[in-house]
Every structure is written in structure tokens, then in C-alpha cells.
């Protein structure tokens, strides 16, 4: 770092400030003792945290968002792993077209996706069911998991799995003992992305959730329509803390650092 | 040196019968059949794309041939999945499991066979001892050098006591000195264990030095399958003749057959040839071949009593350590001769531009019908 010229270091500092400032402002506002959002915050109090942490209006959606994030991530992984293995290792007719199709939700505005899903799922009586909500989120998250897995898996080459086969491991045991550990960096990176996307997602949840299944971003949105108090900042801070804690746990267990930013 | 392992049984142990493998319009194996004896060390040698790796992978079960059969001890392996063929394989990239320690890598095959933990530990120790890597059990592959990884891959393949050991260019990634040492060590190990071994290489010196028999392959076919010495001295096809070692080659016409020998006419007079394909009629075109080290070079123009002599002018001399190469411009084109440097400071005693004569014996001369 010492070799970086001054202008370069200033530029990096500016980018960091630009990215981090809104987060710091929200966290700062959350500790205010005032009745409304101001910055810099006036006084110091935990009253807004007390409010949101005891208020079912925030806690139920937070729990819903967490469950939905976990379910979307798990479902995406279950769908993306066989897809990635097949696309990388086998001769698939029209491979590029299949791949483009599977990644296509990336290029679709989520509000359009949400609208059409609502109509489509309603045909099966799933319009605003929890399953429908999960399907909507999986459509959004699966391309991210798949994309990450494809990169990691394609870089591995078939010989390691072939070696396992020659040593007496059948297809399933080869997958379990060799393939899965090798693609774990991709699984973790893709899984983290998927969870964060789902945890944050507004458009699909807005149209496909009900009062029982409402997610945190949706309830924040509706709360903001009539309220302008720092409770929103407090619950956002809680959300940030949850994500940071999750990342730290993953980092401690698996060393996410070089997983989220694969070298290639 | 210990004698070659158990080659007494004449029964083939591993047989490939009429193997054919195509990838779309590309044919990797064209009707390949060879028989390998128990305990034999066989090298599959050929240029890249000749089908040698495909052949090895077909034996392993990693490639399914379009037709043909692979027989191991008389039983067909076709339809037997890779994991139940009981063969050991070492890959060019070693393909070690990077998330496992050396001991876990080596023990993997036993773990898959559901061996008890204590037995695995003992067998792993033994296998690591065999490749002289005892001290590295708890390391990860990324902490090992290329040569060490190569030994671990070998130990991993040997620990299950496979019926056949398959090696896919296992030494290609090592540097020259280490490769030579490993060639010798691998050969010693193979003889010590008496394990039937098939070794894929594109390095002819490696193949000749290590194998009991060499199969030279070219565009999906086995051109010749023989001992290294026969392969070198009596190549069966022009491809083998030119692929292994060096050859001087020039065209000629068959003039006469006299018993074992034949007389051919070239642009530089008549040449006596050892043996020639019976199919060539008198007047037919042939390609005459002589190895550089079988040729003598001397000043002047006399034949020195040799059966064959061609006059020429010395174009250049290249000293290369144990040998000296001489390039001679002759009416038949540029010829290379090689001299062993038996004494220090040995000199050819000739200079570029000198008039010389190249001589060689009839029995060192071979000829093939021109393609």
C-alpha cells in the first residue's frame, strides 16, 4: 500500500466514504433520543432499539425475512449444484442457450417479474402463499448461486473426480467426498449473495406476501409511508448487525475473505 | 538389476480387443488390439493426439469405447463401472484431493473400501514408506513440491493393491534431472511389486528406458508393439523408424533381391539393404533409412571395404557433450552422422568443407515401400 501515489490513496478514501457514509448515518441516527430523524443525532438513547425489538410490527417481518432468506438460499443451492455440475461436465445440447436462460432473471426488472409471477401463481392458487413468495425469491437468487458455482467448478477440471472414481468411489460418494468439498468456496460465496439479496428484496415480497408473511423491507416501506421516526434507522441497524455477524461467523469457520472475492 | 518381474506366464493378463472410439467425426482409437502379460511394464508412446491417453482411459473405464472389449484376467471389463475395476491410476496433474491431508489422500481408496481405521493407518504408512514420503502425513498437497505430489499420487494409487497400475504421463511435469531419477525409481518400484503397469508418455527415451515393451501409436493405431531394442533396431513401419531415434532417409528403386539382402539404386549409386518388404516388386520405389550412429565418416573417398559408401562434403560439426554430430552434404541430401566421444577432448579431425566419405554396413540399412 505504501507504494500507492497520494492521489490514488485519496481516491480510495473517497470511494470508501461514499460507500460507508449512508450506513454510518443510519447507525448514528438510530441512537438518537429525538422523536424524528435528524443528523447529527441529538442526545444518546437506546429507546428506538427498545421500541423495535419489542414491537411485533418489526420483529415478525424480521423473522419472516430471515426464514425466507435461509429457505431461498437452500433452495437455490439445491437447484444450482446439479445444474452447474451438468453444464460444466457434460455435453449438453445448446449449452449456451440453456445457460443464458438460467441466468436470464438477472436481466429482468424484479417488479415485472413480481407482477407476472402474481398472475401466474394465482392460476395454481399460490398467488400470495409462502410457497409463491419462496418461488419468487429463488428465481432472483438462483442465477447468482449458479454463476458463482460455474466459475469455481469449471476451474477445477475433471481429473480429481476421476481419480476418486478409480479409487473405488461411486458417483454419489465422489460427489460427497470430493466434488462438494472442492466447490465449497463457490457454495459459500453464492449462498451469502443469495441470502443478502433475498433479505433485502422489496418488489417480489411487496406483491407476493400477505400480512402474515410480510418481510422486513416491505414492512419498513409501509411504515415509512406514515411515520418518520428513528425506529426505521434502529431496525436497519439491527439488520446490518445480523448480516455482519453472519459474515463474521462464516469468516471464522471457512475464511470467507478469499471466498467472496475468488481469485479468478 | 533385478530381472523383469513375472513374465513367465504366456497367458495375456490384460487384453484389448478391437477397441474403437470416436468423438463425433474424430477417431481416437481405430481397432486397437494388444495383449499385456502379468507383471509387464508397457509404455504407450506416440505424438499428442495419437490415442494413447484414450486407450489408457478406456482401460480405466473413464472412456467408453464404441466397440471392442477390454479383458482383465479373462473377464470383460466392459460395463464394469470405474470404481469397481480395481485399477490404480496416476494422472498427469496428480489430481490430489486438495482439501485432504497426505494421509487422507493416500487412505481414500481404503476408506472407500470400508477398511477399518487402524488397518487404513497401517497401509497408508506402508504405502508412504514405499515412495519414501513417511514424514509428510499431515501436510496438505499445496504444501508439497511437484515431485512430492507425484509420489503421493503414486502411493494413493498403489495402496489398494490394484490389479493394474495406469500412469498418464506422471513424470511430464517434473524437471529433467528429477524426471530421470524418478524413471529409475518408478521402474525399480514396479519390479519390486511385480505390478502390471501401463505408462503413457510422449517421451521416447522414457519409454525405451523404462518399459518391457513399447506400443508406438499413431493416429489411433498401434504401429508396433515390441521390446525397446527390437523397436529401435527393427522398426516395423516407416512411422516407427522415424518416430524413435533419428533416421537418415532418401528415396531409391529396388533393383535386385539376393537372398536376405536387396540391392537398391539411388542418386548416388547402388546400396545394399538388409531386408525389404516382400511386397515390393523389382523396379518399385522404396525409402532407404539408416541411423546416424550406424554411419562412419572419414576423410577421402574410399569405401573402406564397407558395403555402402556415399561421398560428400562436411557441412558442419556439432559437439554436444557425449556425442558429436556431423552434417554431410551428399548427392542423396543432407546426412547426419553421430560419433561417441569416448576420450576427453576427442576431435573429429575434420573441418567444415572437407571432402569426406560416409560408409555403413548392409545390415544397418533398412528400406520401406514408398508411401
mmCIF file with all atom_site columns, C-alpha atoms in Angstrom, chain B residues 46-196:
data_model
loop_
_atom_site.group_PDB
_atom_site.id
_atom_site.type_symbol
_atom_site.label_atom_id
_atom_site.label_alt_id
_atom_site.label_comp_id
_atom_site.label_asym_id
_atom_site.label_entity_id
_atom_site.label_seq_id
_atom_site.pdbx_PDB_ins_code
_atom_site.Cartn_x
_atom_site.Cartn_y
_atom_site.Cartn_z
_atom_site.occupancy
_atom_site.B_iso_or_equiv
_atom_site.pdbx_formal_charge
_atom_site.auth_seq_id
_atom_site.auth_comp_id
_atom_site.auth_asym_id
_atom_site.auth_atom_id
_atom_site.pdbx_PDB_model_num
ATOM 1   C CA . UNK B 1 46  ? 3.200   -41.573 -29.582 1.00 0.00 ? 46  UNK B CA 1
ATOM 2   C CA . UNK B 1 47  ? 2.741   -37.961 -30.603 1.00 0.00 ? 47  UNK B CA 1
ATOM 3   C CA . UNK B 1 48  ? -0.069  -35.968 -28.980 1.00 0.00 ? 48  UNK B CA 1
ATOM 4   C CA . UNK B 1 49  ? -3.465  -36.944 -30.334 1.00 0.00 ? 49  UNK B CA 1
ATOM 5   C CA . UNK B 1 50  ? -2.326  -40.467 -31.259 1.00 0.00 ? 50  UNK B CA 1
ATOM 6   C CA . UNK B 1 51  ? -4.885  -42.071 -28.934 1.00 0.00 ? 51  UNK B CA 1
ATOM 7   C CA . UNK B 1 52  ? -2.553  -43.261 -26.168 1.00 0.00 ? 52  UNK B CA 1
ATOM 8   C CA . UNK B 1 53  ? -4.369  -41.422 -23.380 1.00 0.00 ? 53  UNK B CA 1
ATOM 9   C CA . UNK B 1 54  ? -7.755  -42.507 -24.766 1.00 0.00 ? 54  UNK B CA 1
ATOM 10  C CA . UNK B 1 55  ? -6.523  -46.085 -24.659 1.00 0.00 ? 55  UNK B CA 1
ATOM 11  C CA . UNK B 1 56  ? -5.439  -45.737 -21.042 1.00 0.00 ? 56  UNK B CA 1
ATOM 12  C CA . UNK B 1 57  ? -8.749  -44.127 -20.099 1.00 0.00 ? 57  UNK B CA 1
ATOM 13  C CA . UNK B 1 58  ? -10.655 -46.901 -21.870 1.00 0.00 ? 58  UNK B CA 1
ATOM 14  C CA . UNK B 1 59  ? -8.834  -49.441 -19.687 1.00 0.00 ? 59  UNK B CA 1
ATOM 15  C CA . UNK B 1 60  ? -9.655  -47.371 -16.597 1.00 0.00 ? 60  UNK B CA 1
ATOM 16  C CA . UNK B 1 61  ? -13.293 -47.099 -17.637 1.00 0.00 ? 61  UNK B CA 1
ATOM 17  C CA . UNK B 1 62  ? -13.189 -43.305 -17.896 1.00 0.00 ? 62  UNK B CA 1
ATOM 18  C CA . UNK B 1 63  ? -13.854 -43.610 -21.631 1.00 0.00 ? 63  UNK B CA 1
ATOM 19  C CA . UNK B 1 64  ? -16.490 -45.952 -23.051 1.00 0.00 ? 64  UNK B CA 1
ATOM 20  C CA . UNK B 1 65  ? -15.343 -47.438 -26.356 1.00 0.00 ? 65  UNK B CA 1
ATOM 21  C CA . UNK B 1 66  ? -17.806 -47.579 -29.242 1.00 0.00 ? 66  UNK B CA 1
ATOM 22  C CA . UNK B 1 67  ? -16.945 -51.234 -29.726 1.00 0.00 ? 67  UNK B CA 1
ATOM 23  C CA . UNK B 1 68  ? -14.365 -53.784 -28.727 1.00 0.00 ? 68  UNK B CA 1
ATOM 24  C CA . UNK B 1 69  ? -13.524 -55.386 -25.420 1.00 0.00 ? 69  UNK B CA 1
ATOM 25  C CA . UNK B 1 70  ? -11.113 -54.984 -22.515 1.00 0.00 ? 70  UNK B CA 1
ATOM 26  C CA . UNK B 1 71  ? -10.318 -58.264 -20.789 1.00 0.00 ? 71  UNK B CA 1
ATOM 27  C CA . UNK B 1 72  ? -8.623  -58.458 -17.391 1.00 0.00 ? 72  UNK B CA 1
ATOM 28  C CA . UNK B 1 73  ? -7.575  -61.959 -16.362 1.00 0.00 ? 73  UNK B CA 1
ATOM 29  C CA . UNK B 1 74  ? -10.019 -63.309 -18.926 1.00 0.00 ? 74  UNK B CA 1
ATOM 30  C CA . UNK B 1 75  ? -13.010 -61.307 -17.714 1.00 0.00 ? 75  UNK B CA 1
ATOM 31  C CA . UNK B 1 76  ? -14.568 -58.492 -19.697 1.00 0.00 ? 76  UNK B CA 1
ATOM 32  C CA . UNK B 1 77  ? -14.429 -55.050 -18.092 1.00 0.00 ? 77  UNK B CA 1
ATOM 33  C CA . UNK B 1 78  ? -16.962 -53.552 -20.475 1.00 0.00 ? 78  UNK B CA 1
ATOM 34  C CA . UNK B 1 79  ? -19.938 -52.484 -18.426 1.00 0.00 ? 79  UNK B CA 1
ATOM 35  C CA . UNK B 1 80  ? -17.958 -52.596 -15.164 1.00 0.00 ? 80  UNK B CA 1
ATOM 36  C CA . UNK B 1 81  ? -18.008 -49.071 -13.671 1.00 0.00 ? 81  UNK B CA 1
ATOM 37  C CA . UNK B 1 82  ? -14.708 -47.297 -12.998 1.00 0.00 ? 82  UNK B CA 1
ATOM 38  C CA . UNK B 1 83  ? -14.942 -47.711 -9.234  1.00 0.00 ? 83  UNK B CA 1
ATOM 39  C CA . UNK B 1 84  ? -15.259 -51.493 -9.426  1.00 0.00 ? 84  UNK B CA 1
ATOM 40  C CA . UNK B 1 85  ? -12.409 -52.174 -11.872 1.00 0.00 ? 85  UNK B CA 1
ATOM 41  C CA . UNK B 1 86  ? -9.815  -52.244 -9.122  1.00 0.00 ? 86  UNK B CA 1
ATOM 42  C CA . UNK B 1 87  ? -7.165  -50.368 -11.088 1.00 0.00 ? 87  UNK B CA 1
ATOM 43  C CA . UNK B 1 88  ? -4.795  -47.693 -9.811  1.00 0.00 ? 88  UNK B CA 1
ATOM 44  C CA . UNK B 1 89  ? -4.280  -44.549 -11.831 1.00 0.00 ? 89  UNK B CA 1
ATOM 45  C CA . UNK B 1 90  ? -1.855  -41.640 -11.597 1.00 0.00 ? 90  UNK B CA 1
ATOM 46  C CA . UNK B 1 91  ? -2.853  -38.550 -13.547 1.00 0.00 ? 91  UNK B CA 1
ATOM 47  C CA . UNK B 1 92  ? -0.576  -36.068 -15.238 1.00 0.00 ? 92  UNK B CA 1
ATOM 48  C CA . UNK B 1 93  ? -1.892  -33.328 -12.931 1.00 0.00 ? 93  UNK B CA 1
ATOM 49  C CA . UNK B 1 94  ? -1.676  -35.810 -9.983  1.00 0.00 ? 94  UNK B CA 1
ATOM 50  C CA . UNK B 1 95  ? -5.320  -34.878 -9.172  1.00 0.00 ? 95  UNK B CA 1
ATOM 51  C CA . UNK B 1 96  ? -4.686  -34.956 -5.431  1.00 0.00 ? 96  UNK B CA 1
ATOM 52  C CA . UNK B 1 97  ? -7.582  -34.034 -3.147  1.00 0.00 ? 97  UNK B CA 1
ATOM 53  C CA . UNK B 1 98  ? -6.537  -30.558 -2.067  1.00 0.00 ? 98  UNK B CA 1
ATOM 54  C CA . UNK B 1 99  ? -8.890  -30.489 0.929   1.00 0.00 ? 99  UNK B CA 1
ATOM 55  C CA . UNK B 1 100 ? -7.368  -33.632 2.411   1.00 0.00 ? 100 UNK B CA 1
ATOM 56  C CA . UNK B 1 101 ? -4.044  -34.275 4.111   1.00 0.00 ? 101 UNK B CA 1
ATOM 57  C CA . UNK B 1 102 ? -1.478  -36.571 2.569   1.00 0.00 ? 102 UNK B CA 1
ATOM 58  C CA . UNK B 1 103 ? -2.609  -39.417 4.837   1.00 0.00 ? 103 UNK B CA 1
ATOM 59  C CA . UNK B 1 104 ? -6.268  -38.844 3.925   1.00 0.00 ? 104 UNK B CA 1
ATOM 60  C CA . UNK B 1 105 ? -5.388  -38.725 0.237   1.00 0.00 ? 105 UNK B CA 1
ATOM 61  C CA . UNK B 1 106 ? -3.473  -41.973 0.374   1.00 0.00 ? 106 UNK B CA 1
ATOM 62  C CA . UNK B 1 107 ? -6.111  -43.638 2.566   1.00 0.00 ? 107 UNK B CA 1
ATOM 63  C CA . UNK B 1 108 ? -9.019  -42.596 0.344   1.00 0.00 ? 108 UNK B CA 1
ATOM 64  C CA . UNK B 1 109 ? -9.143  -45.815 -1.667  1.00 0.00 ? 109 UNK B CA 1
ATOM 65  C CA . UNK B 1 110 ? -9.174  -47.904 1.516   1.00 0.00 ? 110 UNK B CA 1
ATOM 66  C CA . UNK B 1 111 ? -11.791 -45.675 3.093   1.00 0.00 ? 111 UNK B CA 1
ATOM 67  C CA . UNK B 1 112 ? -13.985 -46.246 0.024   1.00 0.00 ? 112 UNK B CA 1
ATOM 68  C CA . UNK B 1 113 ? -13.493 -49.995 0.515   1.00 0.00 ? 113 UNK B CA 1
ATOM 69  C CA . UNK B 1 114 ? -14.709 -49.540 4.091   1.00 0.00 ? 114 UNK B CA 1
ATOM 70  C CA . UNK B 1 115 ? -11.469 -50.793 5.634   1.00 0.00 ? 115 UNK B CA 1
ATOM 71  C CA . UNK B 1 116 ? -11.186 -50.354 9.427   1.00 0.00 ? 116 UNK B CA 1
ATOM 72  C CA . UNK B 1 117 ? -9.388  -47.178 10.563  1.00 0.00 ? 117 UNK B CA 1
ATOM 73  C CA . UNK B 1 118 ? -6.416  -48.940 12.133  1.00 0.00 ? 118 UNK B CA 1
ATOM 74  C CA . UNK B 1 119 ? -5.860  -51.019 9.007   1.00 0.00 ? 119 UNK B CA 1
ATOM 75  C CA . UNK B 1 120 ? -6.021  -47.864 6.874   1.00 0.00 ? 120 UNK B CA 1
ATOM 76  C CA . UNK B 1 121 ? -3.403  -46.147 9.029   1.00 0.00 ? 121 UNK B CA 1
ATOM 77  C CA . UNK B 1 122 ? -1.044  -49.104 8.739   1.00 0.00 ? 122 UNK B CA 1
ATOM 78  C CA . UNK B 1 123 ? -1.490  -49.456 4.983   1.00 0.00 ? 123 UNK B CA 1
ATOM 79  C CA . UNK B 1 124 ? -1.026  -45.710 4.462   1.00 0.00 ? 124 UNK B CA 1
ATOM 80  C CA . UNK B 1 125 ? 2.237   -45.815 6.418   1.00 0.00 ? 125 UNK B CA 1
ATOM 81  C CA . UNK B 1 126 ? 3.416   -48.708 4.302   1.00 0.00 ? 126 UNK B CA 1
ATOM 82  C CA . UNK B 1 127 ? 2.488   -47.004 1.029   1.00 0.00 ? 127 UNK B CA 1
ATOM 83  C CA . UNK B 1 128 ? 4.176   -43.758 2.071   1.00 0.00 ? 128 UNK B CA 1
ATOM 84  C CA . UNK B 1 129 ? 7.249   -45.749 3.061   1.00 0.00 ? 129 UNK B CA 1
ATOM 85  C CA . UNK B 1 130 ? 7.250   -47.316 -0.411  1.00 0.00 ? 130 UNK B CA 1
ATOM 86  C CA . UNK B 1 131 ? 7.508   -43.894 -2.061  1.00 0.00 ? 131 UNK B CA 1
ATOM 87  C CA . UNK B 1 132 ? 9.791   -42.584 0.717   1.00 0.00 ? 132 UNK B CA 1
ATOM 88  C CA . UNK B 1 133 ? 7.383   -39.886 1.936   1.00 0.00 ? 133 UNK B CA 1
ATOM 89  C CA . UNK B 1 134 ? 6.897   -41.095 5.526   1.00 0.00 ? 134 UNK B CA 1
ATOM 90  C CA . UNK B 1 135 ? 7.339   -37.740 7.203   1.00 0.00 ? 135 UNK B CA 1
ATOM 91  C CA . UNK B 1 136 ? 4.663   -35.788 5.340   1.00 0.00 ? 136 UNK B CA 1
ATOM 92  C CA . UNK B 1 137 ? 1.447   -37.438 6.515   1.00 0.00 ? 137 UNK B CA 1
ATOM 93  C CA . UNK B 1 138 ? -0.177  -34.327 7.953   1.00 0.00 ? 138 UNK B CA 1
ATOM 94  C CA . UNK B 1 139 ? 0.753   -31.921 5.190   1.00 0.00 ? 139 UNK B CA 1
ATOM 95  C CA . UNK B 1 140 ? -1.707  -30.700 2.589   1.00 0.00 ? 140 UNK B CA 1
ATOM 96  C CA . UNK B 1 141 ? -0.919  -31.175 -1.116  1.00 0.00 ? 141 UNK B CA 1
ATOM 97  C CA . UNK B 1 142 ? -0.443  -27.411 -1.569  1.00 0.00 ? 142 UNK B CA 1
ATOM 98  C CA . UNK B 1 143 ? 2.473   -27.589 0.876   1.00 0.00 ? 143 UNK B CA 1
ATOM 99  C CA . UNK B 1 144 ? 4.341   -30.145 -1.254  1.00 0.00 ? 144 UNK B CA 1
ATOM 100 C CA . UNK B 1 145 ? 6.694   -29.799 -4.216  1.00 0.00 ? 145 UNK B CA 1
ATOM 101 C CA . UNK B 1 146 ? 5.768   -31.255 -7.605  1.00 0.00 ? 146 UNK B CA 1
ATOM 102 C CA . UNK B 1 147 ? 7.987   -34.286 -7.052  1.00 0.00 ? 147 UNK B CA 1
ATOM 103 C CA . UNK B 1 148 ? 6.474   -34.941 -3.629  1.00 0.00 ? 148 UNK B CA 1
ATOM 104 C CA . UNK B 1 149 ? 2.942   -34.617 -5.010  1.00 0.00 ? 149 UNK B CA 1
ATOM 105 C CA . UNK B 1 150 ? 3.864   -37.105 -7.697  1.00 0.00 ? 150 UNK B CA 1
ATOM 106 C CA . UNK B 1 151 ? 4.984   -39.633 -5.067  1.00 0.00 ? 151 UNK B CA 1
ATOM 107 C CA . UNK B 1 152 ? 1.814   -39.111 -3.028  1.00 0.00 ? 152 UNK B CA 1
ATOM 108 C CA . UNK B 1 153 ? -0.316  -39.687 -6.128  1.00 0.00 ? 153 UNK B CA 1
ATOM 109 C CA . UNK B 1 154 ? 1.628   -42.900 -6.731  1.00 0.00 ? 154 UNK B CA 1
ATOM 110 C CA . UNK B 1 155 ? 1.191   -44.037 -3.115  1.00 0.00 ? 155 UNK B CA 1
ATOM 111 C CA . UNK B 1 156 ? -2.537  -43.282 -3.328  1.00 0.00 ? 156 UNK B CA 1
ATOM 112 C CA . UNK B 1 157 ? -2.855  -45.419 -6.460  1.00 0.00 ? 157 UNK B CA 1
ATOM 113 C CA . UNK B 1 158 ? -0.806  -48.306 -5.015  1.00 0.00 ? 158 UNK B CA 1
ATOM 114 C CA . UNK B 1 159 ? -2.334  -48.509 -1.538  1.00 0.00 ? 159 UNK B CA 1
ATOM 115 C CA . UNK B 1 160 ? -5.360  -50.534 -2.677  1.00 0.00 ? 160 UNK B CA 1
ATOM 116 C CA . UNK B 1 161 ? -3.049  -53.109 -4.324  1.00 0.00 ? 161 UNK B CA 1
ATOM 117 C CA . UNK B 1 162 ? -4.665  -52.635 -7.744  1.00 0.00 ? 162 UNK B CA 1
ATOM 118 C CA . UNK B 1 163 ? -4.538  -55.303 -10.431 1.00 0.00 ? 163 UNK B CA 1
ATOM 119 C CA . UNK B 1 164 ? -3.091  -52.872 -12.947 1.00 0.00 ? 164 UNK B CA 1
ATOM 120 C CA . UNK B 1 165 ? -1.338  -49.543 -12.473 1.00 0.00 ? 165 UNK B CA 1
ATOM 121 C CA . UNK B 1 166 ? -2.178  -46.912 -15.084 1.00 0.00 ? 166 UNK B CA 1
ATOM 122 C CA . UNK B 1 167 ? 0.166   -43.936 -15.392 1.00 0.00 ? 167 UNK B CA 1
ATOM 123 C CA . UNK B 1 168 ? -0.778  -40.966 -17.571 1.00 0.00 ? 168 UNK B CA 1
ATOM 124 C CA . UNK B 1 169 ? 2.441   -39.044 -18.217 1.00 0.00 ? 169 UNK B CA 1
ATOM 125 C CA . UNK B 1 170 ? 3.163   -38.936 -14.487 1.00 0.00 ? 170 UNK B CA 1
ATOM 126 C CA . UNK B 1 171 ? 6.656   -37.501 -14.902 1.00 0.00 ? 171 UNK B CA 1
ATOM 127 C CA . UNK B 1 172 ? 5.874   -34.894 -17.565 1.00 0.00 ? 172 UNK B CA 1
ATOM 128 C CA . UNK B 1 173 ? 5.599   -32.028 -15.080 1.00 0.00 ? 173 UNK B CA 1
ATOM 129 C CA . UNK B 1 174 ? 8.923   -32.705 -13.366 1.00 0.00 ? 174 UNK B CA 1
ATOM 130 C CA . UNK B 1 175 ? 12.210  -31.049 -14.315 1.00 0.00 ? 175 UNK B CA 1
ATOM 131 C CA . UNK B 1 176 ? 14.708  -33.081 -16.327 1.00 0.00 ? 176 UNK B CA 1
ATOM 132 C CA . UNK B 1 177 ? 17.026  -34.211 -13.507 1.00 0.00 ? 177 UNK B CA 1
ATOM 133 C CA . UNK B 1 178 ? 14.204  -35.243 -11.183 1.00 0.00 ? 178 UNK B CA 1
ATOM 134 C CA . UNK B 1 179 ? 12.435  -36.961 -14.060 1.00 0.00 ? 179 UNK B CA 1
ATOM 135 C CA . UNK B 1 180 ? 15.428  -39.168 -14.763 1.00 0.00 ? 180 UNK B CA 1
ATOM 136 C CA . UNK B 1 181 ? 15.759  -40.109 -11.105 1.00 0.00 ? 181 UNK B CA 1
ATOM 137 C CA . UNK B 1 182 ? 12.037  -40.890 -10.904 1.00 0.00 ? 182 UNK B CA 1
ATOM 138 C CA . UNK B 1 183 ? 12.164  -43.021 -14.073 1.00 0.00 ? 183 UNK B CA 1
ATOM 139 C CA . UNK B 1 184 ? 14.657  -45.309 -12.414 1.00 0.00 ? 184 UNK B CA 1
ATOM 140 C CA . UNK B 1 185 ? 12.869  -45.299 -9.077  1.00 0.00 ? 185 UNK B CA 1
ATOM 141 C CA . UNK B 1 186 ? 9.472   -45.966 -10.612 1.00 0.00 ? 186 UNK B CA 1
ATOM 142 C CA . UNK B 1 187 ? 10.867  -48.856 -12.624 1.00 0.00 ? 187 UNK B CA 1
ATOM 143 C CA . UNK B 1 188 ? 12.524  -50.323 -9.510  1.00 0.00 ? 188 UNK B CA 1
ATOM 144 C CA . UNK B 1 189 ? 9.284   -49.999 -7.558  1.00 0.00 ? 189 UNK B CA 1
ATOM 145 C CA . UNK B 1 190 ? 7.278   -51.624 -10.350 1.00 0.00 ? 190 UNK B CA 1
ATOM 146 C CA . UNK B 1 191 ? 9.654   -54.586 -10.458 1.00 0.00 ? 191 UNK B CA 1
ATOM 147 C CA . UNK B 1 192 ? 9.702   -54.870 -6.682  1.00 0.00 ? 192 UNK B CA 1
ATOM 148 C CA . UNK B 1 193 ? 5.896   -55.032 -6.588  1.00 0.00 ? 193 UNK B CA 1
ATOM 149 C CA . UNK B 1 194 ? 5.597   -57.018 -9.816  1.00 0.00 ? 194 UNK B CA 1
ATOM 150 C CA . UNK B 1 195 ? 2.574   -54.924 -10.717 1.00 0.00 ? 195 UNK B CA 1
ATOM 151 C CA . UNK B 1 196 ? 1.299   -54.862 -14.286 1.00 0.00 ? 196 UNK B CA 1
#
